[in-house]
Short mmCIF file of C-alpha atoms in Angstrom, two decimals:
data_model
loop_
_atom_site.label_atom_id
_atom_site.label_comp_id
_atom_site.label_asym_id
_atom_site.label_seq_id
_atom_site.Cartn_x
_atom_site.Cartn_y
_atom_site.Cartn_z
CA MET A 1 107.30 83.87 119.48
CA GLU A 2 106.97 86.70 121.99
CA THR A 3 106.43 90.42 121.63
CA VAL A 4 109.80 92.20 121.55
CA ARG A 5 110.18 95.11 123.95
CA ALA A 6 112.72 97.91 123.61
CA THR A 7 113.63 101.11 125.43
CA ASN A 8 115.09 103.38 122.74
CA ALA A 9 113.88 102.34 119.28
CA ILE A 10 112.53 99.39 117.32
CA VAL A 11 112.30 97.93 113.80
CA THR A 12 110.29 95.07 112.32
CA ALA A 13 110.64 93.55 108.85
CA PRO A 14 109.75 90.28 107.10
CA HIS A 15 113.41 89.26 106.91
CA VAL A 16 115.60 89.31 110.00
CA LEU A 17 118.64 90.72 108.18
CA ALA A 18 116.60 93.73 107.10
CA ALA A 19 115.38 94.33 110.65
CA GLU A 20 118.96 94.17 111.89
CA ALA A 21 120.07 96.64 109.20
CA GLY A 22 117.47 99.14 110.37
CA CYS A 23 118.30 98.73 114.03
CA ALA A 24 122.00 99.22 113.32
CA VAL A 25 121.19 102.59 111.76
CA LEU A 26 119.23 103.57 114.86
CA ARG A 27 122.16 102.57 117.07
CA ASP A 28 124.45 104.73 114.93
CA GLY A 29 122.32 107.81 115.64
CA GLY A 30 119.90 107.58 112.76
CA ASN A 31 116.19 108.18 113.09
CA ALA A 32 113.21 106.01 112.14
CA ILE A 33 113.08 107.39 108.59
CA GLU A 34 116.73 106.60 107.96
CA ALA A 35 116.30 103.17 109.53
CA THR A 36 113.35 102.50 107.23
CA VAL A 37 115.44 103.35 104.16
CA ALA A 38 118.07 100.89 105.36
CA VAL A 39 115.39 98.23 105.83
CA ALA A 40 113.91 98.95 102.41
CA ALA A 41 117.29 98.63 100.73
CA ALA A 42 118.15 95.44 102.57
CA LEU A 43 114.80 93.87 101.68
CA ALA A 44 115.44 94.65 98.02
CA VAL A 45 118.48 92.39 98.31
CA VAL A 46 117.48 89.63 100.75
CA TYR A 47 113.79 89.32 99.71
CA PRO A 48 114.01 89.80 95.93
CA HIS A 49 110.96 87.63 95.23
CA MET A 50 108.81 90.15 97.14
CA THR A 51 110.36 93.55 96.54
CA GLY A 52 113.15 95.46 94.86
CA ILE A 53 114.35 98.87 93.75
CA GLY A 54 112.58 98.29 90.44
CA GLY A 55 109.19 98.54 92.16
CA ASP A 56 106.95 101.07 93.92
CA GLY A 57 106.66 102.11 97.56
CA PHE A 58 104.38 104.01 99.95
CA TRP A 59 105.14 105.62 103.31
CA LEU A 60 103.23 106.97 106.30
CA ILE A 61 105.30 109.00 108.76
CA ARG A 62 104.19 110.23 112.16
CA GLU A 63 106.47 113.08 113.22
CA PRO A 64 107.49 113.90 116.82
CA ASP A 65 105.03 116.81 116.86
CA GLY A 66 102.17 114.45 115.99
CA HIS A 67 101.82 115.41 112.33
CA VAL A 68 101.11 112.43 110.04
CA HIS A 69 102.05 112.66 106.37
CA SER A 70 102.54 110.35 103.43
CA ILE A 71 104.89 109.74 100.53
CA HIS A 72 103.97 107.94 97.33
CA GLY A 73 106.90 106.54 95.38
CA CYS A 74 104.62 105.30 92.62
CA GLY A 75 105.38 105.35 88.90
CA GLY A 76 102.98 105.91 86.02
CA ALA A 77 102.64 104.17 82.70
CA ALA A 78 105.22 104.92 80.01
CA ALA A 79 104.34 107.48 77.35
CA ALA A 80 104.37 104.66 74.79
CA ALA A 81 102.13 102.41 76.90
CA ASP A 82 98.84 102.96 75.14
CA LEU A 83 96.21 100.66 73.69
CA SER A 84 98.00 100.41 70.33
CA LEU A 85 100.93 98.71 72.04
CA TYR A 86 98.63 95.87 73.08
CA ALA A 87 96.40 95.89 70.00
CA ALA A 88 96.57 92.13 69.45
CA MET A 89 96.04 91.25 73.12
CA ASP A 90 93.07 90.78 75.40
CA ALA A 91 95.02 91.86 78.50
CA VAL A 92 98.37 93.28 79.51
CA PRO A 93 100.77 90.34 80.00
CA THR A 94 101.78 89.55 83.56
CA ARG A 95 105.39 88.73 82.62
CA GLY A 96 107.91 89.97 80.13
CA PRO A 97 108.78 93.31 78.49
CA LEU A 98 105.23 94.51 77.92
CA ALA A 99 104.42 93.87 81.59
CA ALA A 100 107.29 96.23 82.50
CA ASN A 101 105.30 99.26 81.37
CA THR A 102 105.51 101.64 84.36
CA VAL A 103 108.31 103.65 85.96
CA ALA A 104 109.65 102.28 89.25
CA GLY A 105 108.99 104.79 92.04
CA THR A 106 110.56 103.16 95.10
CA ILE A 107 113.83 105.10 94.99
CA SER A 108 111.99 108.42 94.63
CA GLY A 109 110.10 107.56 97.82
CA TRP A 110 113.36 107.02 99.69
CA ALA A 111 114.68 110.35 98.40
CA ALA A 112 111.55 112.22 99.50
CA ALA A 113 111.64 110.65 102.96
CA LEU A 114 115.28 111.61 103.45
CA GLU A 115 114.44 115.27 102.76
CA GLU A 116 112.71 115.39 106.16
CA PRO A 117 114.41 117.36 108.96
CA GLY A 118 116.64 115.26 111.17
CA CYS A 119 117.90 112.92 108.43
CA THR A 120 121.65 113.44 108.62
CA LEU A 121 123.36 110.10 108.04
CA PRO A 122 125.12 109.76 104.68
CA LEU A 123 123.52 107.58 102.05
CA ASP A 124 126.45 105.17 101.96
CA ARG A 125 125.76 104.39 105.62
CA LEU A 126 122.07 103.75 105.01
CA LEU A 127 122.79 101.41 102.10
CA ARG A 128 125.80 99.74 103.74
CA ASP A 129 124.14 96.50 104.80
CA ALA A 130 122.22 96.12 101.56
CA ILE A 131 125.43 96.54 99.57
CA HIS A 132 127.19 93.99 101.77
CA HIS A 133 124.42 91.40 101.48
CA ALA A 134 124.20 91.84 97.70
CA GLY A 135 127.92 91.36 97.25
CA ALA A 136 128.71 88.73 99.87
CA GLY A 137 125.45 86.87 99.37
CA VAL A 138 122.68 85.66 101.65
CA PRO A 139 121.34 82.15 102.29
CA VAL A 140 118.11 81.34 100.49
CA THR A 141 115.21 80.71 102.88
CA ALA A 142 112.63 77.94 102.67
CA GLY A 143 110.06 80.43 101.40
CA GLY A 144 112.48 81.74 98.80
CA GLU A 145 113.19 78.22 97.60
CA ALA A 146 109.50 77.41 97.23
CA ILE A 147 108.76 80.51 95.17
CA ALA A 148 111.85 80.14 92.99
CA ALA A 149 110.91 76.54 92.18
CA ALA A 150 107.25 77.29 91.52
CA LYS A 151 107.92 80.24 89.20
CA SER A 152 111.14 79.09 87.54
CA ALA A 153 109.72 78.10 84.15
CA GLU A 154 107.89 81.37 83.52
CA LEU A 155 110.72 83.55 84.85
CA ARG A 156 113.58 81.75 83.13
CA ALA A 157 111.77 82.27 79.82
CA GLN A 158 111.94 86.07 80.08
CA PRO A 159 114.65 88.12 78.38
CA GLY A 160 117.34 89.60 80.57
CA SER A 161 119.46 88.21 83.37
CA TYR A 162 116.99 86.32 85.57
CA GLY A 163 118.74 83.01 84.99
CA ALA A 164 122.23 84.42 85.46
CA VAL A 165 121.31 86.04 88.78
CA PHE A 166 118.76 83.70 90.32
CA GLU A 167 119.63 80.36 88.66
CA PRO A 168 123.42 80.56 88.24
CA GLU A 169 123.75 76.76 88.18
CA GLY A 170 120.88 76.30 85.76
CA ARG A 171 118.31 75.45 88.42
CA PRO A 172 116.30 77.34 91.03
CA LEU A 173 118.25 78.12 94.18
CA ARG A 174 117.50 75.87 97.13
CA GLN A 175 117.28 76.59 100.83
CA GLY A 176 120.77 77.24 102.15
CA ASP A 177 122.24 78.12 98.75
CA VAL A 178 123.91 81.53 98.73
CA LEU A 179 122.30 84.17 96.52
CA ARG A 180 124.87 86.69 95.31
CA GLN A 181 123.90 89.81 93.35
CA PRO A 182 127.13 91.66 92.45
CA LEU A 183 125.45 93.80 89.80
CA LEU A 184 122.84 95.00 92.29
CA ALA A 185 125.63 95.69 94.81
CA ALA A 186 127.35 97.88 92.22
CA THR A 187 124.08 99.68 91.49
CA LEU A 188 123.54 100.42 95.18
CA ARG A 189 127.12 101.69 95.48
CA ARG A 190 126.47 103.97 92.52
CA LEU A 191 123.35 105.35 94.21
CA ALA A 192 125.29 105.89 97.44
CA ALA A 193 128.02 107.78 95.57
CA ASN A 194 125.93 109.78 93.08
CA GLY A 195 122.67 110.25 94.97
CA LEU A 196 119.24 108.71 94.54
CA ASP A 197 118.29 111.02 91.67
CA ASP A 198 120.82 109.10 89.56
CA PHE A 199 118.13 106.43 89.20
CA TYR A 200 115.94 108.81 87.18
CA ARG A 201 118.18 111.45 85.63
CA GLY A 202 121.82 110.33 85.79
CA GLU A 203 124.21 107.74 84.46
CA LEU A 204 122.30 104.96 86.19
CA ALA A 205 119.08 106.13 84.52
CA ALA A 206 120.80 105.91 81.13
CA ALA A 207 121.86 102.32 81.82
CA ILE A 208 118.37 101.40 83.05
CA ALA A 209 116.73 102.93 79.99
CA GLN A 210 119.20 101.23 77.66
CA ASP A 211 118.47 97.83 79.17
CA LEU A 212 114.69 98.31 79.21
CA GLN A 213 114.69 99.34 75.56
CA ALA A 214 116.90 96.41 74.56
CA LEU A 215 114.60 93.98 76.36
CA GLY A 216 111.46 95.40 74.73
CA SER A 217 109.90 97.47 77.52
CA PRO A 218 108.08 100.69 76.55
CA VAL A 219 109.73 102.61 79.42
CA VAL A 220 112.37 105.01 78.10
CA ALA A 221 114.76 107.60 79.55
CA ALA A 222 112.20 110.41 79.19
CA ASP A 223 109.72 108.45 81.32
CA LEU A 224 112.30 108.06 84.08
CA ALA A 225 113.29 111.73 83.92
CA ALA A 226 109.66 112.86 84.14
CA HIS A 227 108.95 110.85 87.29
CA ALA A 228 108.56 112.44 90.73
CA SER A 229 107.24 111.20 94.05
CA SER A 230 104.19 112.85 95.59
CA ARG A 231 103.02 113.81 99.08
CA PRO A 232 99.22 113.47 99.22
CA GLU A 233 97.42 114.04 102.50
CA PRO A 234 96.77 110.62 104.04
CA LEU A 235 93.25 109.36 104.55
CA SER A 236 92.06 109.01 108.14
CA VAL A 237 89.00 107.97 110.12
CA PRO A 238 88.14 108.13 113.84
CA ILE A 239 87.08 105.00 115.73
CA ALA A 240 86.56 104.43 119.42
CA GLY A 241 89.83 105.30 121.14
CA ALA A 242 91.95 106.09 118.10
CA ARG A 243 92.33 107.77 114.73
CA LEU A 244 93.41 105.48 111.90
CA TYR A 245 95.53 106.54 108.93
CA ASN A 246 96.23 104.96 105.57
CA SER A 247 97.36 105.94 102.09
CA THR A 248 95.21 107.57 99.45
CA PRO A 249 94.47 106.13 96.00
CA PRO A 250 95.84 104.63 93.85
CA THR A 251 96.25 102.32 96.86
CA GLN A 252 93.50 100.38 98.60
CA GLY A 253 94.13 102.19 101.89
CA PHE A 254 90.57 103.53 101.70
CA ALA A 255 89.20 99.98 101.88
CA SER A 256 91.35 99.18 104.92
CA LEU A 257 89.94 102.19 106.78
CA VAL A 258 86.34 101.46 105.79
CA ILE A 259 86.58 97.90 107.13
CA LEU A 260 87.67 99.08 110.56
CA ALA A 261 85.22 102.00 110.63
CA LEU A 262 82.32 99.64 109.89
CA PHE A 263 83.45 97.03 112.41
CA ASP A 264 83.71 99.78 115.03
CA ARG A 265 79.91 100.05 114.72
CA LEU A 266 79.26 96.34 115.32
CA VAL A 267 78.76 94.35 118.52
CA ALA A 268 81.44 91.73 119.10
CA ASP A 269 82.28 90.60 122.60
CA ALA A 270 85.24 88.28 122.09
CA PRO A 271 88.10 87.85 119.64
CA ASP A 272 88.00 85.20 116.91
CA GLN A 273 84.43 84.22 117.62
CA PHE A 274 81.65 84.35 115.01
CA ALA A 275 80.63 87.99 115.57
CA HIS A 276 84.24 89.15 115.23
CA VAL A 277 85.25 87.11 112.20
CA HIS A 278 81.93 87.28 110.33
CA GLY A 279 81.63 90.99 111.09
CA LEU A 280 85.05 91.77 109.63
CA ILE A 281 84.42 89.58 106.57
CA GLU A 282 81.13 91.33 105.82
CA ALA A 283 82.73 94.75 106.40
CA THR A 284 85.45 93.68 103.96
CA LYS A 285 82.85 92.95 101.28
CA GLN A 286 81.28 96.39 101.56
CA ALA A 287 84.70 98.05 101.54
CA PHE A 288 85.81 96.08 98.48
CA LEU A 289 82.65 96.99 96.58
CA LEU A 290 83.45 100.66 97.15
CA ARG A 291 87.12 100.13 96.36
CA ASP A 292 86.47 98.36 93.08
CA ALA A 293 84.02 101.04 91.98
CA HIS A 294 86.16 104.08 92.78
CA VAL A 295 89.83 103.44 93.71
CA GLY A 296 92.49 104.10 91.07
CA ASP A 297 94.67 106.96 89.89
CA PRO A 298 93.29 109.98 91.81
CA LEU A 299 93.61 112.11 88.67
CA HIS A 300 90.99 109.91 87.03
CA THR A 301 88.26 109.93 89.68
CA ASP A 302 86.12 112.60 91.30
CA TYR A 303 85.07 110.42 94.25
CA ASP A 304 85.72 112.11 97.62
CA PHE A 305 87.20 109.34 99.76
CA GLN A 306 87.87 111.46 102.84
CA ALA A 307 84.34 112.87 102.76
CA LEU A 308 82.90 109.42 103.30
CA LEU A 309 85.34 108.72 106.14
CA ASP A 310 84.36 112.04 107.74
CA ASP A 311 80.61 111.31 107.52
CA PRO A 312 79.37 109.22 110.49
CA ALA A 313 75.88 108.94 109.00
CA ALA A 314 77.23 107.53 105.75
CA LEU A 315 79.34 105.01 107.64
CA ASP A 316 76.34 104.12 109.81
CA ALA A 317 74.34 103.45 106.64
CA LEU A 318 77.05 101.21 105.25
CA ALA A 319 77.29 99.32 108.55
CA ALA A 320 73.52 98.80 108.47
CA ARG A 321 73.98 96.76 105.28
CA LEU A 322 75.94 94.12 107.19
CA ASP A 323 73.79 91.10 108.04
CA PRO A 324 74.89 89.87 111.48
CA VAL A 325 73.99 86.24 110.69
CA ARG A 326 74.15 85.79 106.88
CA ALA A 327 77.00 86.16 104.38
CA LEU A 328 76.62 88.44 101.38
CA PRO A 329 77.10 86.37 98.19
CA TRP A 330 80.64 86.58 96.87
CA PRO A 331 83.09 86.75 95.01
CA GLN A 332 83.89 89.98 93.33
CA PRO A 333 86.96 90.15 91.00
CA PRO A 334 90.05 89.76 93.21
CA GLN A 335 93.31 91.71 93.25
CA TRP A 336 96.87 90.32 93.18
CA GLY A 337 100.07 91.47 94.79
CA ASP A 338 103.30 90.45 96.53
CA THR A 339 104.74 92.93 98.95
CA CYS A 340 106.97 93.73 101.92
CA TRP A 341 105.64 95.83 104.80
CA PHE A 342 108.07 97.14 107.43
CA GLY A 343 108.12 99.72 110.20
CA ALA A 344 110.38 101.64 112.55
CA ALA A 345 110.05 103.95 115.55
CA ASP A 346 112.61 106.10 117.34
CA SER A 347 113.06 107.80 120.70
CA GLU A 348 112.17 111.26 119.34
CA GLY A 349 108.65 110.18 118.47
CA ARG A 350 108.83 109.29 114.79
CA VAL A 351 106.91 106.21 113.70
CA VAL A 352 107.13 104.96 110.12
CA SER A 353 104.87 102.53 108.30
CA ALA A 354 106.21 101.61 104.86
CA ILE A 355 105.51 99.12 102.11
CA GLN A 356 107.12 98.36 98.77
CA SER A 357 106.68 95.78 96.05
CA THR A 358 107.40 94.64 92.50
CA TYR A 359 103.79 93.25 92.32
CA PHE A 360 104.17 89.57 91.26
CA GLU A 361 107.02 87.35 92.49
CA PHE A 362 110.11 88.86 90.83
CA GLY A 363 107.87 91.43 89.12
CA SER A 364 107.84 91.28 85.33
CA GLY A 365 110.68 88.76 85.36
CA LEU A 366 112.98 91.27 83.65
CA VAL A 367 116.33 91.48 85.44
CA LEU A 368 118.30 94.28 83.82
CA PRO A 369 121.71 93.03 82.59
CA GLN A 370 123.76 96.14 83.44
CA THR A 371 122.32 96.87 86.88
CA GLY A 372 120.81 93.66 88.31
CA ILE A 373 117.50 95.48 88.94
CA THR A 374 114.31 93.40 88.79
CA TRP A 375 111.62 95.54 87.14
CA GLN A 376 108.05 95.49 88.38
CA ASN A 377 104.92 94.41 86.51
CA ARG A 378 102.48 96.63 88.40
CA GLY A 379 101.11 97.95 85.12
CA SER A 380 99.90 94.49 84.16
CA SER A 381 96.85 95.31 86.29
CA PHE A 382 95.73 97.95 83.76
CA ARG A 383 92.57 97.22 81.79
CA LEU A 384 92.84 97.43 78.01
CA ALA A 385 89.89 99.79 77.66
CA GLU A 386 89.32 103.28 76.35
CA SER A 387 87.96 104.51 79.69
CA GLY A 388 86.76 103.42 83.09
CA TRP A 389 88.36 101.95 86.16
CA ASN A 390 92.13 101.36 85.85
CA ALA A 391 92.05 101.77 82.06
CA LEU A 392 95.50 101.97 80.49
CA LYS A 393 96.63 105.47 79.59
CA PRO A 394 100.14 106.94 79.23
CA GLY A 395 101.22 108.45 82.55
CA ARG A 396 98.38 106.88 84.49
CA LYS A 397 99.20 105.24 87.81
CA PRO A 398 97.85 101.70 88.22
CA PHE A 399 95.69 100.51 91.07
CA HIS A 400 97.82 99.38 94.02
CA THR A 401 97.05 96.81 96.68
CA LEU A 402 99.89 98.32 98.75
CA ASN A 403 98.75 100.24 101.82
CA PRO A 404 100.74 101.07 104.96
CA ALA A 405 98.64 101.52 108.10
CA LEU A 406 99.11 103.67 111.19
CA ALA A 407 96.99 104.33 114.29
CA VAL A 408 97.25 107.12 116.85
CA PHE A 409 95.45 106.16 120.07
CA ASP A 410 93.78 108.63 122.40
CA ASP A 411 96.04 107.40 125.22
CA GLY A 412 99.19 108.41 123.31
CA ARG A 413 100.22 105.09 121.79
CA VAL A 414 101.20 105.08 118.12
CA MET A 415 100.99 101.85 116.12
CA ALA A 416 102.38 101.08 112.67
CA TYR A 417 101.21 97.85 111.08
CA GLY A 418 100.79 96.14 107.74
CA THR A 419 101.33 93.03 105.67
CA MET A 420 101.97 91.65 102.23
CA GLY A 421 99.25 89.72 100.49
CA GLY A 422 97.36 91.62 97.79
CA GLU A 423 93.65 91.14 98.43
CA GLY A 424 94.50 89.94 101.93
CA GLN A 425 96.23 93.13 103.09
CA PRO A 426 93.15 94.97 104.41
CA GLN A 427 91.81 91.75 105.93
CA THR A 428 95.00 90.91 107.81
CA GLN A 429 95.34 94.51 108.95
CA ALA A 430 91.79 94.33 110.32
CA ALA A 431 92.40 91.02 112.09
CA LEU A 432 95.59 92.03 113.86
CA PHE A 433 94.43 95.57 114.68
CA THR A 434 91.10 94.55 116.20
CA ARG A 435 92.70 91.76 118.20
CA TYR A 436 95.22 94.18 119.68
CA ALA A 437 93.23 97.40 119.95
CA ARG A 438 89.68 96.24 120.64
CA PHE A 439 90.22 92.99 122.47
CA GLY A 440 93.54 93.69 124.22
CA ILE A 441 95.43 90.71 122.83
CA ASP A 442 99.23 90.76 123.05
CA LEU A 443 100.81 92.24 119.91
CA GLN A 444 102.71 89.13 118.86
CA GLU A 445 99.75 86.88 119.55
CA ALA A 446 97.55 89.15 117.44
CA ILE A 447 99.81 88.37 114.47
CA SER A 448 100.62 84.73 115.25
CA ALA A 449 97.01 83.68 115.82
CA PRO A 450 95.20 81.93 112.95
CA ARG A 451 93.83 84.14 110.21
CA TRP A 452 91.29 84.10 107.41
CA LEU A 453 91.23 85.38 103.87
CA LEU A 454 88.27 86.13 101.64
CA GLY A 455 89.07 85.74 97.95
CA ARG A 456 92.30 85.22 96.06
CA THR A 457 95.68 86.43 97.21
CA TRP A 458 99.38 85.84 96.75
CA GLY A 459 99.97 82.36 95.33
CA GLU A 460 96.30 81.37 95.31
CA GLN A 461 93.62 81.15 92.61
CA SER A 462 90.44 80.20 94.50
CA THR A 463 88.01 82.81 95.83
CA THR A 464 86.74 80.92 98.87
CA LEU A 465 86.84 82.03 102.50
CA LYS A 466 90.11 80.43 103.57
CA LEU A 467 90.78 79.78 107.26
CA GLU A 468 93.87 78.44 108.95
CA ASP A 469 93.68 75.74 111.59
CA GLY A 470 93.56 76.85 115.21
CA PHE A 471 90.22 78.59 115.57
CA ASN A 472 87.54 77.14 117.84
CA GLU A 473 86.15 74.18 115.90
CA ALA A 474 82.62 75.54 116.16
CA LEU A 475 83.59 78.65 114.19
CA TYR A 476 84.19 76.79 110.92
CA ALA A 477 80.69 75.29 111.04
CA GLN A 478 79.08 78.57 112.08
CA LEU A 479 80.64 80.41 109.16
CA ALA A 480 79.56 77.72 106.71
CA GLN A 481 76.02 77.78 108.08
CA ALA A 482 75.96 81.55 107.58
CA GLY A 483 76.62 81.04 103.88
CA HIS A 484 80.39 81.49 103.66
CA ASP A 485 82.23 79.22 101.21
CA VAL A 486 84.62 77.88 103.84
CA GLU A 487 87.94 76.31 102.85
CA ARG A 488 90.30 75.07 105.55
CA VAL A 489 93.91 75.53 104.45
CA GLY A 490 95.73 73.76 107.29
CA PRO A 491 98.39 75.23 109.59
CA LEU A 492 99.85 78.71 109.40
CA THR A 493 100.59 79.55 105.76
CA ALA A 494 102.20 82.42 103.85
CA THR A 495 98.94 82.61 101.89
CA MET A 496 97.75 84.73 104.82
CA GLY A 497 100.53 87.25 104.29
CA HIS A 498 103.63 88.35 106.19
CA ALA A 499 102.38 90.81 108.81
CA GLY A 500 104.21 92.99 111.28
CA ALA A 501 103.54 95.71 113.82
CA ILE A 502 105.28 98.11 116.17
CA VAL A 503 103.85 100.24 118.95
CA ARG A 504 105.39 103.32 120.53
CA LEU A 505 103.98 103.32 124.05
CA SER A 506 102.64 106.49 125.62
CA GLY A 507 104.81 106.18 128.71
CA GLY A 508 107.98 105.43 126.77
CA GLY A 509 109.29 102.22 125.35
CA PHE A 510 108.37 100.17 122.33
CA GLN A 511 106.83 96.86 121.34
CA GLY A 512 107.30 94.97 118.10
CA ALA A 513 106.09 91.77 116.48
CA THR A 514 106.69 89.85 113.28
CA ASP A 515 104.93 87.03 111.49
CA PRO A 516 105.86 83.37 112.04
CA ARG A 517 104.66 82.85 108.45
CA SER A 518 107.63 84.92 107.21
CA ASP A 519 111.40 84.98 107.68
CA GLY A 520 111.01 88.12 109.73
CA GLY A 521 112.50 89.61 112.80
CA VAL A 522 112.16 92.47 115.28
CA SER A 523 115.23 94.36 116.39
CA GLY A 524 115.27 96.98 119.11
CA TRP A 525 117.45 98.46 121.79
#
């Protein structure tokens, strides 16, 4: 794979049909925000195991005047989702009606983004390709087949329409089979005709609430009607040659920024050698310790995340904790998450970094019978505790692994980048960013090169330091000798996430890259 170069605009997404949908909007006169909505909608159809309109989403937008702002389309726990609902349980279930305990915020994020100046295309145009793919059907990919087969038993057992939609012949769909979602197509048409607010306060909301109640979810119509997106100021930190941006809590964007800020203080002369890889791994550990102590619903913490990022002495002190030759003992409790990251940039100077998810593969497993919407299980991450980190409370927003990244370089370049992969998201972001920005590696090569992962992520249970094949052979031994619990996982694997990146060059023009571990594509013109 090679870095894609474009003159006017560019889009990257983990499914090629979604990238093409976004680029078509750009060709029709849309901007990067409108293209990103088209990508998001298409992904909800063609990548249903990773995302959907029944999930949450987060945006970073860099405007033509240089202003960077964020949108959180993130739902809180239902009013009825309190400890009494789970009185006989040790934990919130990961599947089923009681896992579907938060409002889905993705659509509210789209609506907020489209309020920005310059968004003029009608909604039916932005959703056109998604509607087509849902109705006409799309071929199942190899990755889609593998996930459908692996998760079939637990998903088929859930109430709702999972089997009717995703196993219409009584078996998991196989590669090349055509996945058709006529109910979801009708839902998207309804949104195009009635507006996105219909999802929360209109006829569509009534149908959603009726289905959720019938299936046993605590989410009701009043929860949907009370939901609104938010626009918190993004977190940022300066490093040599750039300022980095990411999303505020309840996401782990803080951890992603801390990793890169700490690594910026280390000596590493070459990419993918011991100092680079070990340094990022140890920075990850310090960032995750902070994350797990403080990150959650911002209404339930008084920790000042930006203050730390603005304090060079505090970051210096954290960096001083990193042993350049020995690994800090691990693991800490890991975090889950399946996700789609995608990005777009236009000729006027907008650059968008966006990410959305239903948490686990196919979320809670509830597919709503009237609408074809797969509802998320993000609230299954809540702790059943009276207080403390991520404790379940009505209205509270759960901790999110989702975090879209963006960098503004001193030389004028703007980079949007990100990945799916739960615990692996900050690590993959750090790998691809440092390869490109610090060591000057080609954008596509920075993503295609072998990666590592500390702890558990999408589809994995072990908490080892996993490394793909392809690094210098000496590195594996050096890491083990330093005290890392090294596990070689073979060739490129989706365990390492589905990454992507775009760069708007300072002199004009664009570059884009996608992950060979995904079904992705880059489309530009």
